[in-house]
mmCIF file of C-alpha atoms and ligand atoms in Angstrom:
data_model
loop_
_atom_site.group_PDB
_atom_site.id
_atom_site.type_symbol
_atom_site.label_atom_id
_atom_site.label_comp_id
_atom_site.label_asym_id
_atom_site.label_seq_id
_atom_site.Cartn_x
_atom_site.Cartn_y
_atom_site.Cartn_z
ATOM 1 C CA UNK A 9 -65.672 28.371 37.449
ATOM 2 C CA UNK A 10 -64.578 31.769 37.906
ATOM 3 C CA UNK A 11 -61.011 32.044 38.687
ATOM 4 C CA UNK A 12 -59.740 33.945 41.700
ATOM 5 C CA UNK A 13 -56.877 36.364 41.599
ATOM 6 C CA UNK A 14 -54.890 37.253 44.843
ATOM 7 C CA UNK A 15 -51.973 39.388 45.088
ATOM 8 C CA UNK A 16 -49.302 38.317 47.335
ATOM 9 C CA UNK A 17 -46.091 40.498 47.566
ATOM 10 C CA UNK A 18 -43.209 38.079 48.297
ATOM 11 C CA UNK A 19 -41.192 40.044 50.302
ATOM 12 C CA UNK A 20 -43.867 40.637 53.002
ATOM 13 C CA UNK A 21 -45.920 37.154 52.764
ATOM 14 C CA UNK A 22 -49.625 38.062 53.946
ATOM 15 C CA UNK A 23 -50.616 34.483 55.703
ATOM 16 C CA UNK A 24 -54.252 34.849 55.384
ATOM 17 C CA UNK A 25 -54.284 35.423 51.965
ATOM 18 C CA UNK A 26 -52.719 31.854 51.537
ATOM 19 C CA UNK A 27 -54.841 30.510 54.578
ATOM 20 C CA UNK A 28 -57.702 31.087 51.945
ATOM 21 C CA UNK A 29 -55.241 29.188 48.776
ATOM 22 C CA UNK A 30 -54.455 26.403 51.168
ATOM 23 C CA UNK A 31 -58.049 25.804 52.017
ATOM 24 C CA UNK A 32 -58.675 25.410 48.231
ATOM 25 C CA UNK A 33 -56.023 22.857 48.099
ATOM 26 C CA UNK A 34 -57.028 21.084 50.778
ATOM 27 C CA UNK A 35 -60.527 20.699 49.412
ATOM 28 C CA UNK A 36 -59.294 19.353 46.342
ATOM 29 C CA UNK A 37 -58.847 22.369 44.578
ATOM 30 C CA UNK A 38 -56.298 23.919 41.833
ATOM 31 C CA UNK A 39 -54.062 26.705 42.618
ATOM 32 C CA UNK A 40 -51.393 28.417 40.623
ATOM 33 C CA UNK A 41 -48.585 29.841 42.864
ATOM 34 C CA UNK A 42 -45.507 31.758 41.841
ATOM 35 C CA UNK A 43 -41.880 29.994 42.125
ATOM 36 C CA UNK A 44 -38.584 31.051 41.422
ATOM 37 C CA UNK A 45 -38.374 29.017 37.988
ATOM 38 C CA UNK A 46 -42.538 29.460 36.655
ATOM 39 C CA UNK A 47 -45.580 29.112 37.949
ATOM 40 C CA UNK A 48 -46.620 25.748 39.072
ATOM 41 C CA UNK A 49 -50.331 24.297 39.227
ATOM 42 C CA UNK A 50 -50.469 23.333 42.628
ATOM 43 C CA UNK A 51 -53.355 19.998 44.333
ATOM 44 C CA UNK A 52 -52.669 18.139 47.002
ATOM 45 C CA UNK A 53 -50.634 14.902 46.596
ATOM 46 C CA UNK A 54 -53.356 13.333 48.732
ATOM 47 C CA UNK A 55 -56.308 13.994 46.698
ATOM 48 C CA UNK A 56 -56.414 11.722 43.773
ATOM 49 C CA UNK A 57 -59.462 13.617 41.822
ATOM 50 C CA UNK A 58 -57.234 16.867 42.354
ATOM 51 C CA UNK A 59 -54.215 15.550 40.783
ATOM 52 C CA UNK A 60 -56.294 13.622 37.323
ATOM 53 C CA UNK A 61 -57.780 17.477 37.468
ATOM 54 C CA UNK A 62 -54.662 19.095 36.825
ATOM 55 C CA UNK A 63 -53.706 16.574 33.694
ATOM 56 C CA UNK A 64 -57.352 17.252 32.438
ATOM 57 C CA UNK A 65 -57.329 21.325 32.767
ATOM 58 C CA UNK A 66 -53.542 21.356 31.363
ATOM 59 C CA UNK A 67 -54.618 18.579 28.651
ATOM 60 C CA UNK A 68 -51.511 16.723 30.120
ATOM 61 C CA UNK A 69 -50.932 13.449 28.392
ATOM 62 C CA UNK A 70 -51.207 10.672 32.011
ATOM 63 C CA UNK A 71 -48.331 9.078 31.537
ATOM 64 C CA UNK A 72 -45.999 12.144 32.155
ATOM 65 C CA UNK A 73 -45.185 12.221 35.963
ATOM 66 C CA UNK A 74 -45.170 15.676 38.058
ATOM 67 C CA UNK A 75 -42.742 17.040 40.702
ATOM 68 C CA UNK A 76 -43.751 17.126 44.396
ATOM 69 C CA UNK A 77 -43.180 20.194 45.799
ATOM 70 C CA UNK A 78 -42.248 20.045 49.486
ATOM 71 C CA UNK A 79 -41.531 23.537 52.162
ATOM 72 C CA UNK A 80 -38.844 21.126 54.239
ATOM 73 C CA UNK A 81 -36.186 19.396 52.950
ATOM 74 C CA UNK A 82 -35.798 16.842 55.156
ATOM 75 C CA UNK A 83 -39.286 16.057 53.692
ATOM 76 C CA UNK A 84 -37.164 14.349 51.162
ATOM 77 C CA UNK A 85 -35.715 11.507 53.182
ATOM 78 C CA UNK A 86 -39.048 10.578 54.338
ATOM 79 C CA UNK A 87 -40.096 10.700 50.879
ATOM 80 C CA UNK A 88 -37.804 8.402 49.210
ATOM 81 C CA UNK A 89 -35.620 5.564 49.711
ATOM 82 C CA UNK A 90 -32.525 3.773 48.975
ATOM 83 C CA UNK A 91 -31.461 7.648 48.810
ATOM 84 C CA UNK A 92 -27.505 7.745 47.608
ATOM 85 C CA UNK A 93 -24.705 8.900 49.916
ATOM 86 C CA UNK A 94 -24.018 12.273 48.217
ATOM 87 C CA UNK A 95 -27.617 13.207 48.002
ATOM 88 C CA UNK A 96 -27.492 14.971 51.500
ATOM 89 C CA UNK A 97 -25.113 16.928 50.159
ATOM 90 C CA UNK A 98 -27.698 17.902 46.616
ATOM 91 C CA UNK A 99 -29.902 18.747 49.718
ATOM 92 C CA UNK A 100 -27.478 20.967 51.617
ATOM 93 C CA UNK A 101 -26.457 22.597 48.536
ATOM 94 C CA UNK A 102 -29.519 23.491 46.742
ATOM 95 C CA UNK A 103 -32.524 22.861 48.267
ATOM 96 C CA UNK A 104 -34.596 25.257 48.514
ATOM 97 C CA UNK A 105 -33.540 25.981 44.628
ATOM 98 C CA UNK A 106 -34.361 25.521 41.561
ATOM 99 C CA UNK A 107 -33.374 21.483 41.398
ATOM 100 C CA UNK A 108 -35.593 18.583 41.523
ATOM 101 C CA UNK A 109 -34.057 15.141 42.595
ATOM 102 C CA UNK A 110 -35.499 11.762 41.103
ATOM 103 C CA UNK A 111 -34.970 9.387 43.651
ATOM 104 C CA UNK A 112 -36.862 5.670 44.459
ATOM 105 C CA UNK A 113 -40.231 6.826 46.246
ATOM 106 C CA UNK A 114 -41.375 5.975 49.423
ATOM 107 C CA UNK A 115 -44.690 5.074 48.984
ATOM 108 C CA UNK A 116 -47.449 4.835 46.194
ATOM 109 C CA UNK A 117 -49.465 7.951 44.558
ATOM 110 C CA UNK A 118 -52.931 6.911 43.049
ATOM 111 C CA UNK A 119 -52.164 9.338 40.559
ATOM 112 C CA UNK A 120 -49.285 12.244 39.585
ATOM 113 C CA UNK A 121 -46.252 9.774 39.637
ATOM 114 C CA UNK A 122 -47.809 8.039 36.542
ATOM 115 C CA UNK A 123 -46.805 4.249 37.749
ATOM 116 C CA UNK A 124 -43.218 4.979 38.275
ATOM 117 C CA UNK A 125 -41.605 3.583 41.341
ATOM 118 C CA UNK A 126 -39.129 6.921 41.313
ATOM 119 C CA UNK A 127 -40.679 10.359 42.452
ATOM 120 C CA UNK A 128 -39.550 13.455 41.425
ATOM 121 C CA UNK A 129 -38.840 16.211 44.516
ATOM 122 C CA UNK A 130 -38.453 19.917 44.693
ATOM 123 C CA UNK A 131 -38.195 22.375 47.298
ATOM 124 C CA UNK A 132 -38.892 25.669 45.587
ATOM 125 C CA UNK A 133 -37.143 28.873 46.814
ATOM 126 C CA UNK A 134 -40.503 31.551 46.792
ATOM 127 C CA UNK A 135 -41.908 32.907 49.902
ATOM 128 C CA UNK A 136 -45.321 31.907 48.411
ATOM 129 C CA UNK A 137 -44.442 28.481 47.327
ATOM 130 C CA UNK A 138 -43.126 27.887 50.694
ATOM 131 C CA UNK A 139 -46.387 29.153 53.108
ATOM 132 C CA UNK A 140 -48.462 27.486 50.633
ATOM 133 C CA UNK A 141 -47.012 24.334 50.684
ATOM 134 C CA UNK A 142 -46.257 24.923 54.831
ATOM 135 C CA UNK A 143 -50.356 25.321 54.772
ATOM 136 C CA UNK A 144 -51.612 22.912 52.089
ATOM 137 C CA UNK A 145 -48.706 20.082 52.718
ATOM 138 C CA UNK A 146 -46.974 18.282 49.340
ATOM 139 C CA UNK A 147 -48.592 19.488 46.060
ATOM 140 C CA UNK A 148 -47.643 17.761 43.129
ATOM 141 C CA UNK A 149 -47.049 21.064 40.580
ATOM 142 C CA UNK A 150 -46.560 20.991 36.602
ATOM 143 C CA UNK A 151 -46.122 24.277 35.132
ATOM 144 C CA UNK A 152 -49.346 26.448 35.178
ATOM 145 C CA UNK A 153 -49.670 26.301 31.354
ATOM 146 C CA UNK A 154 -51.178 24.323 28.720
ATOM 147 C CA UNK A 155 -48.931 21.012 27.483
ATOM 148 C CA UNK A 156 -46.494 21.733 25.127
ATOM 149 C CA UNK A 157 -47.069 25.011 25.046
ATOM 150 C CA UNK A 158 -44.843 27.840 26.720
ATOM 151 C CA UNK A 159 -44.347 27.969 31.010
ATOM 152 C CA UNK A 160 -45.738 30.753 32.504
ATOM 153 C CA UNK A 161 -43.458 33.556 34.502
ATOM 154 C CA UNK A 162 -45.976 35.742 35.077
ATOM 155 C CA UNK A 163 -49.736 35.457 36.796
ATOM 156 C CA UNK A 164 -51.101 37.178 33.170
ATOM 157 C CA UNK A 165 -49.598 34.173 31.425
ATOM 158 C CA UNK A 166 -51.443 31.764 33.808
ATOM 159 C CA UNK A 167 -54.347 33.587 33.250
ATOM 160 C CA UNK A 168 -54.131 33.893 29.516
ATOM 161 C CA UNK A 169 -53.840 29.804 29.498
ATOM 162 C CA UNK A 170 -56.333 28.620 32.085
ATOM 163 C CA UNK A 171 -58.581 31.514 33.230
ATOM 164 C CA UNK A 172 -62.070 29.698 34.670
ATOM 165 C CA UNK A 173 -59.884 26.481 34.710
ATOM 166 C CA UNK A 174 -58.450 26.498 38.062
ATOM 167 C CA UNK A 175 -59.408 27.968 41.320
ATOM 168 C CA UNK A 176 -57.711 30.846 42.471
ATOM 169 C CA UNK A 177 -53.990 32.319 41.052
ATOM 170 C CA UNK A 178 -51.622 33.900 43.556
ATOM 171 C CA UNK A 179 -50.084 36.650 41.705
ATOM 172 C CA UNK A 180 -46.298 37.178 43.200
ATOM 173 C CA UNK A 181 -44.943 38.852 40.112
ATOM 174 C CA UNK A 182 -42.080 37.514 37.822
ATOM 175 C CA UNK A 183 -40.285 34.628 38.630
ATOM 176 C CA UNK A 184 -36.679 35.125 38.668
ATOM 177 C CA UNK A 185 -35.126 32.380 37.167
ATOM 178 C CA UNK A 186 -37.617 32.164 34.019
ATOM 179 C CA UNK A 187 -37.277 28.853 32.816
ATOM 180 C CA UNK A 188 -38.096 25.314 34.341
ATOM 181 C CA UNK A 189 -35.893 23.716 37.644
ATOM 182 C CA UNK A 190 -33.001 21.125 36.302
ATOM 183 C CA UNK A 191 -34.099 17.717 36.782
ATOM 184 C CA UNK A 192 -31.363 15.420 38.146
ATOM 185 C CA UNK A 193 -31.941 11.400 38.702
ATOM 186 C CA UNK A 194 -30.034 10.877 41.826
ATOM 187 C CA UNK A 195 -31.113 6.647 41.650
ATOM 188 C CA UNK A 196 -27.624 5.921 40.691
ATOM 189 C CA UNK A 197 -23.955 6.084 41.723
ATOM 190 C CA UNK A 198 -23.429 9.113 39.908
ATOM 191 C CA UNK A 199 -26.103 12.503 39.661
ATOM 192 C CA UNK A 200 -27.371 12.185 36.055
ATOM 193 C CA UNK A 201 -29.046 15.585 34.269
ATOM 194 C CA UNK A 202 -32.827 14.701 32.551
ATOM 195 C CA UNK A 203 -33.742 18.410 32.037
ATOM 196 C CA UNK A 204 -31.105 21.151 31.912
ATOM 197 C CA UNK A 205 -31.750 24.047 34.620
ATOM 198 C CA UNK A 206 -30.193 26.738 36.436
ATOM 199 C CA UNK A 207 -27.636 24.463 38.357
ATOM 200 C CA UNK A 208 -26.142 23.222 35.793
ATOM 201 C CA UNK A 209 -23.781 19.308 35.771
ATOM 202 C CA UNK A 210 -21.050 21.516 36.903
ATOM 203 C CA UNK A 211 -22.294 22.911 39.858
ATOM 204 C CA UNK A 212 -23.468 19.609 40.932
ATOM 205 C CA UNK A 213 -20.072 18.168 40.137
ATOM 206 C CA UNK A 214 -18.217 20.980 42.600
ATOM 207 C CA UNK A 215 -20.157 19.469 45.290
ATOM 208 C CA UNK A 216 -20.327 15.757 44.948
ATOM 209 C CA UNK A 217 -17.343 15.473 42.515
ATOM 210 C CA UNK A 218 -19.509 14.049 39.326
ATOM 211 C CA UNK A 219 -22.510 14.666 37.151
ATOM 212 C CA UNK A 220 -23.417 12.916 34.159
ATOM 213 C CA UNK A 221 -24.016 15.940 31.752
ATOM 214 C CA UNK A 222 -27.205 16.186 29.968
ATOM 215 C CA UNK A 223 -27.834 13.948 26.304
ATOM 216 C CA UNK A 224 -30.543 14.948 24.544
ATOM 217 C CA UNK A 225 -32.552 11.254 24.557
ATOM 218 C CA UNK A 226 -33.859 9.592 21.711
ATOM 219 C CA UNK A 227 -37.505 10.463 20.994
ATOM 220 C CA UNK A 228 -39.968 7.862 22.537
ATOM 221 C CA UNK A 229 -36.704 5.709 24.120
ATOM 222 C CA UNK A 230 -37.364 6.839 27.190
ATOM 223 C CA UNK A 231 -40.857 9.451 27.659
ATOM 224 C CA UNK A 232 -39.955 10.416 31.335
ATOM 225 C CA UNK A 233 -36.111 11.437 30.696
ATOM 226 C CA UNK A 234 -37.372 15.399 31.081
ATOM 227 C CA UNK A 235 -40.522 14.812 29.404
ATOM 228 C CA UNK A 236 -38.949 14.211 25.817
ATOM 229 C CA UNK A 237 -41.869 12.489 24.026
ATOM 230 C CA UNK A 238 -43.834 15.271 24.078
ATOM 231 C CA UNK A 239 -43.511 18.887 21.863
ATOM 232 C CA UNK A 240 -42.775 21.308 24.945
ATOM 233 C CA UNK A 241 -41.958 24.836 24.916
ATOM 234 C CA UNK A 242 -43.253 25.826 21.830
ATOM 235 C CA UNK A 243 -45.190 28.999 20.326
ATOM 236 C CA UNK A 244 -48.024 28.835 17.941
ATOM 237 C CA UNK A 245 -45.442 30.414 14.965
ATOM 238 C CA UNK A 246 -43.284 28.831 12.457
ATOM 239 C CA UNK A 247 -39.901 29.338 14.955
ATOM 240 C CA UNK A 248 -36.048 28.538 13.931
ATOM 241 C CA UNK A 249 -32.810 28.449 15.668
ATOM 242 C CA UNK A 250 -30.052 30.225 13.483
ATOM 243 C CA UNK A 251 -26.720 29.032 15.282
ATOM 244 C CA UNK A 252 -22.646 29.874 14.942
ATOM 245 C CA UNK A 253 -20.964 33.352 15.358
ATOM 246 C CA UNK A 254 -23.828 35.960 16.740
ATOM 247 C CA UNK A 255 -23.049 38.676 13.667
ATOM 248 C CA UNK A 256 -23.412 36.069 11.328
ATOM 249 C CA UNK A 257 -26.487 34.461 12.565
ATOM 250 C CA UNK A 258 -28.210 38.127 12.981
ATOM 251 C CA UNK A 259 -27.256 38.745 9.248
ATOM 252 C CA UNK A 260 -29.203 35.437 7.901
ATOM 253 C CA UNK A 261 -31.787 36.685 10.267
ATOM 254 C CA UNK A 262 -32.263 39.581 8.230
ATOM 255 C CA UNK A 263 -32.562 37.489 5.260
ATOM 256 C CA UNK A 264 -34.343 34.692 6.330
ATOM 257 C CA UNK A 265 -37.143 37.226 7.914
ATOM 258 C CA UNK A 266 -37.247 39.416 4.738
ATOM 259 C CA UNK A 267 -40.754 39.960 3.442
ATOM 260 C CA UNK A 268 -42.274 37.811 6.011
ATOM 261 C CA UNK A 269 -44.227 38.710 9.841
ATOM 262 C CA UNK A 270 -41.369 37.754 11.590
ATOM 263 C CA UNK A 271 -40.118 38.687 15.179
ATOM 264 C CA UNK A 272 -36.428 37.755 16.363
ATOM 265 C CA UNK A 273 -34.767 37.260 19.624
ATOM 266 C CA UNK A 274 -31.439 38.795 19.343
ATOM 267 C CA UNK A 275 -29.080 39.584 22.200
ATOM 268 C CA UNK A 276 -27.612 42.953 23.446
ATOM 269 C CA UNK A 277 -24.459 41.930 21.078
ATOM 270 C CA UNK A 278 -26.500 42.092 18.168
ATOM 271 C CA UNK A 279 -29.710 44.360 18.203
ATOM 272 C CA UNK A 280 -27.856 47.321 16.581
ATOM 273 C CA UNK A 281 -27.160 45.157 13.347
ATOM 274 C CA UNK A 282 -31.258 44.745 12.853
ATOM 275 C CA UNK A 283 -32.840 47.854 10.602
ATOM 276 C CA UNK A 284 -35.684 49.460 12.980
ATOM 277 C CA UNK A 285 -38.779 48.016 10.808
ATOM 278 C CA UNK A 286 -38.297 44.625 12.346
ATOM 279 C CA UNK A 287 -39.835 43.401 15.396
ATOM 280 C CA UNK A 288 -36.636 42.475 17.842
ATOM 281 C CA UNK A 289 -36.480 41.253 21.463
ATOM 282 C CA UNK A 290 -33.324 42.062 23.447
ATOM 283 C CA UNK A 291 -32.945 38.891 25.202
ATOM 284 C CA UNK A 292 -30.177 40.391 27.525
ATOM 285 C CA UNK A 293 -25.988 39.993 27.708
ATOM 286 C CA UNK A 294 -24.676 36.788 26.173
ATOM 287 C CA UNK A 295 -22.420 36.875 28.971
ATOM 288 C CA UNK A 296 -25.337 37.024 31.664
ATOM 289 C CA UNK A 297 -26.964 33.515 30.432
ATOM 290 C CA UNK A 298 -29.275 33.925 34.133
ATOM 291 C CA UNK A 299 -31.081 37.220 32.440
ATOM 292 C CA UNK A 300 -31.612 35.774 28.814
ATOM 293 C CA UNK A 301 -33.580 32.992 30.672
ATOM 294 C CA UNK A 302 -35.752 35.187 32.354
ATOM 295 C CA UNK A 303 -36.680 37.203 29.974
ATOM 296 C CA UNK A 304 -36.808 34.185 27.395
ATOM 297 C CA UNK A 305 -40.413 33.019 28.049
ATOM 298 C CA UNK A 306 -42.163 36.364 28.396
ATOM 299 C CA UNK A 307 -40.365 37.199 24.673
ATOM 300 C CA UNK A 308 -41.364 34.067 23.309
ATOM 301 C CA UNK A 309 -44.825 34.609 23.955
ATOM 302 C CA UNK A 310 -44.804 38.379 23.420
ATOM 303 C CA UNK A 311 -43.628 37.847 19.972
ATOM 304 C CA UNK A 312 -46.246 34.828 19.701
ATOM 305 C CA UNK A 313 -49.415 37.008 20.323
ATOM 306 C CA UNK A 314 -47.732 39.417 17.023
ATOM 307 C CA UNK A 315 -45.904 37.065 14.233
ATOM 308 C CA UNK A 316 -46.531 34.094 12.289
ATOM 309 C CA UNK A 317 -42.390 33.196 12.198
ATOM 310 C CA UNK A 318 -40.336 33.817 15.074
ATOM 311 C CA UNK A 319 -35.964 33.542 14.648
ATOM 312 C CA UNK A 320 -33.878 33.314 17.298
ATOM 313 C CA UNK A 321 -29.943 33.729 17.294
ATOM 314 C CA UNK A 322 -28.119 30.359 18.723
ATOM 315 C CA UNK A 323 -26.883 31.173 22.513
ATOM 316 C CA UNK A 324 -23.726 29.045 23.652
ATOM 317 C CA UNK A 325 -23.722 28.696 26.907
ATOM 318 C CA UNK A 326 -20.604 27.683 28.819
ATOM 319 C CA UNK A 327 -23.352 27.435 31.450
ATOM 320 C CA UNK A 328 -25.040 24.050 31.109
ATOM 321 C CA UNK A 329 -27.277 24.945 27.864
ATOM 322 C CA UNK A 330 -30.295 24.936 29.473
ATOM 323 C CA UNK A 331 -31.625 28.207 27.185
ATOM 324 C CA UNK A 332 -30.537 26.501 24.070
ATOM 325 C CA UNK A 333 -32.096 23.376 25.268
ATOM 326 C CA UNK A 334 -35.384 25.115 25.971
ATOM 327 C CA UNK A 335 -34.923 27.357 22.381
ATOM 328 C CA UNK A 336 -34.467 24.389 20.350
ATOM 329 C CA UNK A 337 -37.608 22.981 21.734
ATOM 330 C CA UNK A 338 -39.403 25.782 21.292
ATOM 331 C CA UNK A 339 -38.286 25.439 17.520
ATOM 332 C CA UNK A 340 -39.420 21.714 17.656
ATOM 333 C CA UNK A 341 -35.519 21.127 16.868
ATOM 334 C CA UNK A 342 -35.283 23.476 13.721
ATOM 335 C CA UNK A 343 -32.150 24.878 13.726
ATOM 336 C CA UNK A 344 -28.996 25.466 11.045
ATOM 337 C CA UNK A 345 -26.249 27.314 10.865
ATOM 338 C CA UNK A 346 -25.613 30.837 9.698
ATOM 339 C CA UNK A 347 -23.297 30.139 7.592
ATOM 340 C CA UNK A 348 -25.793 27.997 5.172
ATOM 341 C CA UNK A 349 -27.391 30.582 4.140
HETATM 342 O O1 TXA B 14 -39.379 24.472 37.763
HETATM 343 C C1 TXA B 14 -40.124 23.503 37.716
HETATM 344 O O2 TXA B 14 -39.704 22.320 37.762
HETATM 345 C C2 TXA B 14 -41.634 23.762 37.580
HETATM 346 C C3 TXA B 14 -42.127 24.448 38.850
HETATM 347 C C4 TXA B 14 -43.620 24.657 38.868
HETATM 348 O O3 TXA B 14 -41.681 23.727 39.977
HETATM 349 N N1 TXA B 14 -42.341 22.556 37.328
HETATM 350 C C5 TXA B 14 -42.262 21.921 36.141
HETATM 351 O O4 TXA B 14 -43.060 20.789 36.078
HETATM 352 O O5 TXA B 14 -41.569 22.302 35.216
HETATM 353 P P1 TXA B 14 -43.386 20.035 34.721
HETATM 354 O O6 TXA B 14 -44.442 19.053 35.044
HETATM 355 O O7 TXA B 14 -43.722 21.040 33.678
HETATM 356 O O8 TXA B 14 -42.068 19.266 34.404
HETATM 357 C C6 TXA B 14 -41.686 18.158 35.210
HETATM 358 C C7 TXA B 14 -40.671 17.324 34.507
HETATM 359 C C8 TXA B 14 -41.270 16.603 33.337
HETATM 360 O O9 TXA B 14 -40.382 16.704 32.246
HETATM 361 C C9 TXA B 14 -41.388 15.175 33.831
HETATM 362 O O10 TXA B 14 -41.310 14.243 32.778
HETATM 363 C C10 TXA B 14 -40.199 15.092 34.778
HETATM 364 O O11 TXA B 14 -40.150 16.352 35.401
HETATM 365 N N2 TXA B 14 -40.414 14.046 35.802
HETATM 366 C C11 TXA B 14 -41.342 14.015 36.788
HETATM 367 N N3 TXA B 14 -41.260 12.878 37.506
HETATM 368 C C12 TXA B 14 -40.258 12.161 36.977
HETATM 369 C C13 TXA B 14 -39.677 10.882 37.271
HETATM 370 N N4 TXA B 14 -40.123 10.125 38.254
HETATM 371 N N5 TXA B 14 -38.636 10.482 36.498
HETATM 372 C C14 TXA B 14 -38.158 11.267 35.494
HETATM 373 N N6 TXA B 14 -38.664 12.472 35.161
HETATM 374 C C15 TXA B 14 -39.695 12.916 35.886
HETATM 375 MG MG1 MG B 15 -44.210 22.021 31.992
#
């Protein structure tokens, strides 16, 4: 199949263009579209040999269940049931953004929801997103990658993973947010965090007074608590996490990377301690935690295509942890402290 590329500039939404996306949907077709978090892989919820296609071209293991993507939030309620009484305000909050709900589902999916009786909903907030999903209707929507390996924030990245796999790629340029939407099971009394996101258990807290924070589960307790079972995130090189005081972890850095390919993600507190010779990544500001994870995907697999080791400096984020969450995966949990070494 030979993959077609459209360029759609967000800000001035050409509808024809995604006439012709929506018309591959709706003939059962795949179709990466930009969001605000990465690119999703877009079929129609309604087309069961669409859906088992996007498990077989990602090489998705079936029994990990995909977000619905919906253009109207009050999509939701029809959606779902037994809905709790703060969820409206989730809705009123954050929707369209980048948070997906887990709530009891309305109906059935022959495939996409992998048996669950809970569906996972979000309303993304990208002009492109929302005209395709206006056209198409509900797309369930993994990220446009292969499994376990990095999400794509740009079209090139789809492209580099599935090129001749799927139909047709709108290109909308980077997505601002950079890493995956939080996932929040809203089934119970209180809001309870699965995957960390942008909008973190303290946001959600301000506005229905609680969130369970998120625990990092057990492997294989529970495979759909943020897709846990599986090795996600990760680069094809040997990658650690060196964690505590910035300075300290750049300096075992430097030692740890001596004499071997190596590439590091440092932060704009710490890329004047590394000689020139070494291959370093400004991730951004510690103190802007929103531009490290936008820029954290594109580094990870810049430095991927060049080095066989990759080190990245621990960030602490008063912010909910989602980039240390999504680091430490990509480091398949390998991380220590500077000060062992
Ligand atoms: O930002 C995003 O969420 C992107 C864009 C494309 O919207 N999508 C995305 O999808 O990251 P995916 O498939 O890569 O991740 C979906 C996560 C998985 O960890 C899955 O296990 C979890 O959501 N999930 C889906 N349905 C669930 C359910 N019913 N209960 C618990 N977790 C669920
Ligand atoms: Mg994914």
């Amino acid at each position: 199949m030979n993959t077609i590329v459209k360029d759609v500039d967000p800000l001035c939404v050409d509808k024809d263009i995604i006439r012709e996306a929506a018309s591959i949907i709706l003939s059962g077709g795949l179709v990466a579209f930009p969001t605000e978090t990465v690119y999703g892989l877009g079929a129609s919820c309604d087309i069961e040999s669409a859906v088992r296609d996007i498990y077989a071209v990602k090489c998705r293991p079936t029994d990990n269940p995909l977000i619905l993507h919906i253009a109207d939030a009050s999509d939701f309620f029809k959606l779902t049931v037994n809905t709790a009484g703060y969820v409206p305000l989730l809705i009123e909050a954050f929707c369209p953004g980048p948070l997906t709900l887990v709530a009891k589902s309305a109906r059935k999916y022959a495939c996409g929801s992998a048996g669950l009786d809970t569906i996972a909903i979000r309303m993304p907030n990208h002009p492109v997103a929302l005209e395709l999903i206006k056209q198409a209707g509900a797309m369930f929507a993994p990220s446009a990658n292969i499994s376990g390996g990095i999400s794509p924030t740009t079209a090139a990245h789809v492209l580099n993973d599935l090129k001749d796999r799927v139909h047709c790629v709108l290109n909308g340029g980077a997505c601002a947010v950079g890493i995956e939407s939080t996932v929040a099971d809203v089934t119970g009394d209180v809001p309870r965090i699965l995957r960390p996101g942008a909008v973190t258990a303290n946001d959600i807290a301000s506005v229905v007074g609680a969130c369970d924070a998120f625990v990092e589960p057990i492997a294989n307790n529970n495979p759909f608590s943020g897709g846990i079972k599986y090795t996600r995130y990760a680069p094809k090189a040997n990658m650690r996490v060196v964690t505590g005081h910035p300075l300290a972890a750049a300096q075992a850095i430097i030692r740890l990377a001596h004499g071997k390919n190596a590439g590091v993600l440092a932060t704009a507190q710490t890329m004047n301690l590394y000689p020139n010779s070494m291959i370093v990544i400004n991730l951004g500001d510690r103190d802007r935690p929103e531009k490290i994870s936008a820029n954290l995907y594109k580094s990870l697999r810049e430095l991927d295509a060049k080095v066989d080791y990759i080190f990245a400096e621990g960030i602490d984020e008063a912010s909910g942890g989602a980039v240390m969450d999504r680091l430490l995966k990509a480091a398949r949990g390998s991380a220590m402290p500077a000060e062992e070494f």
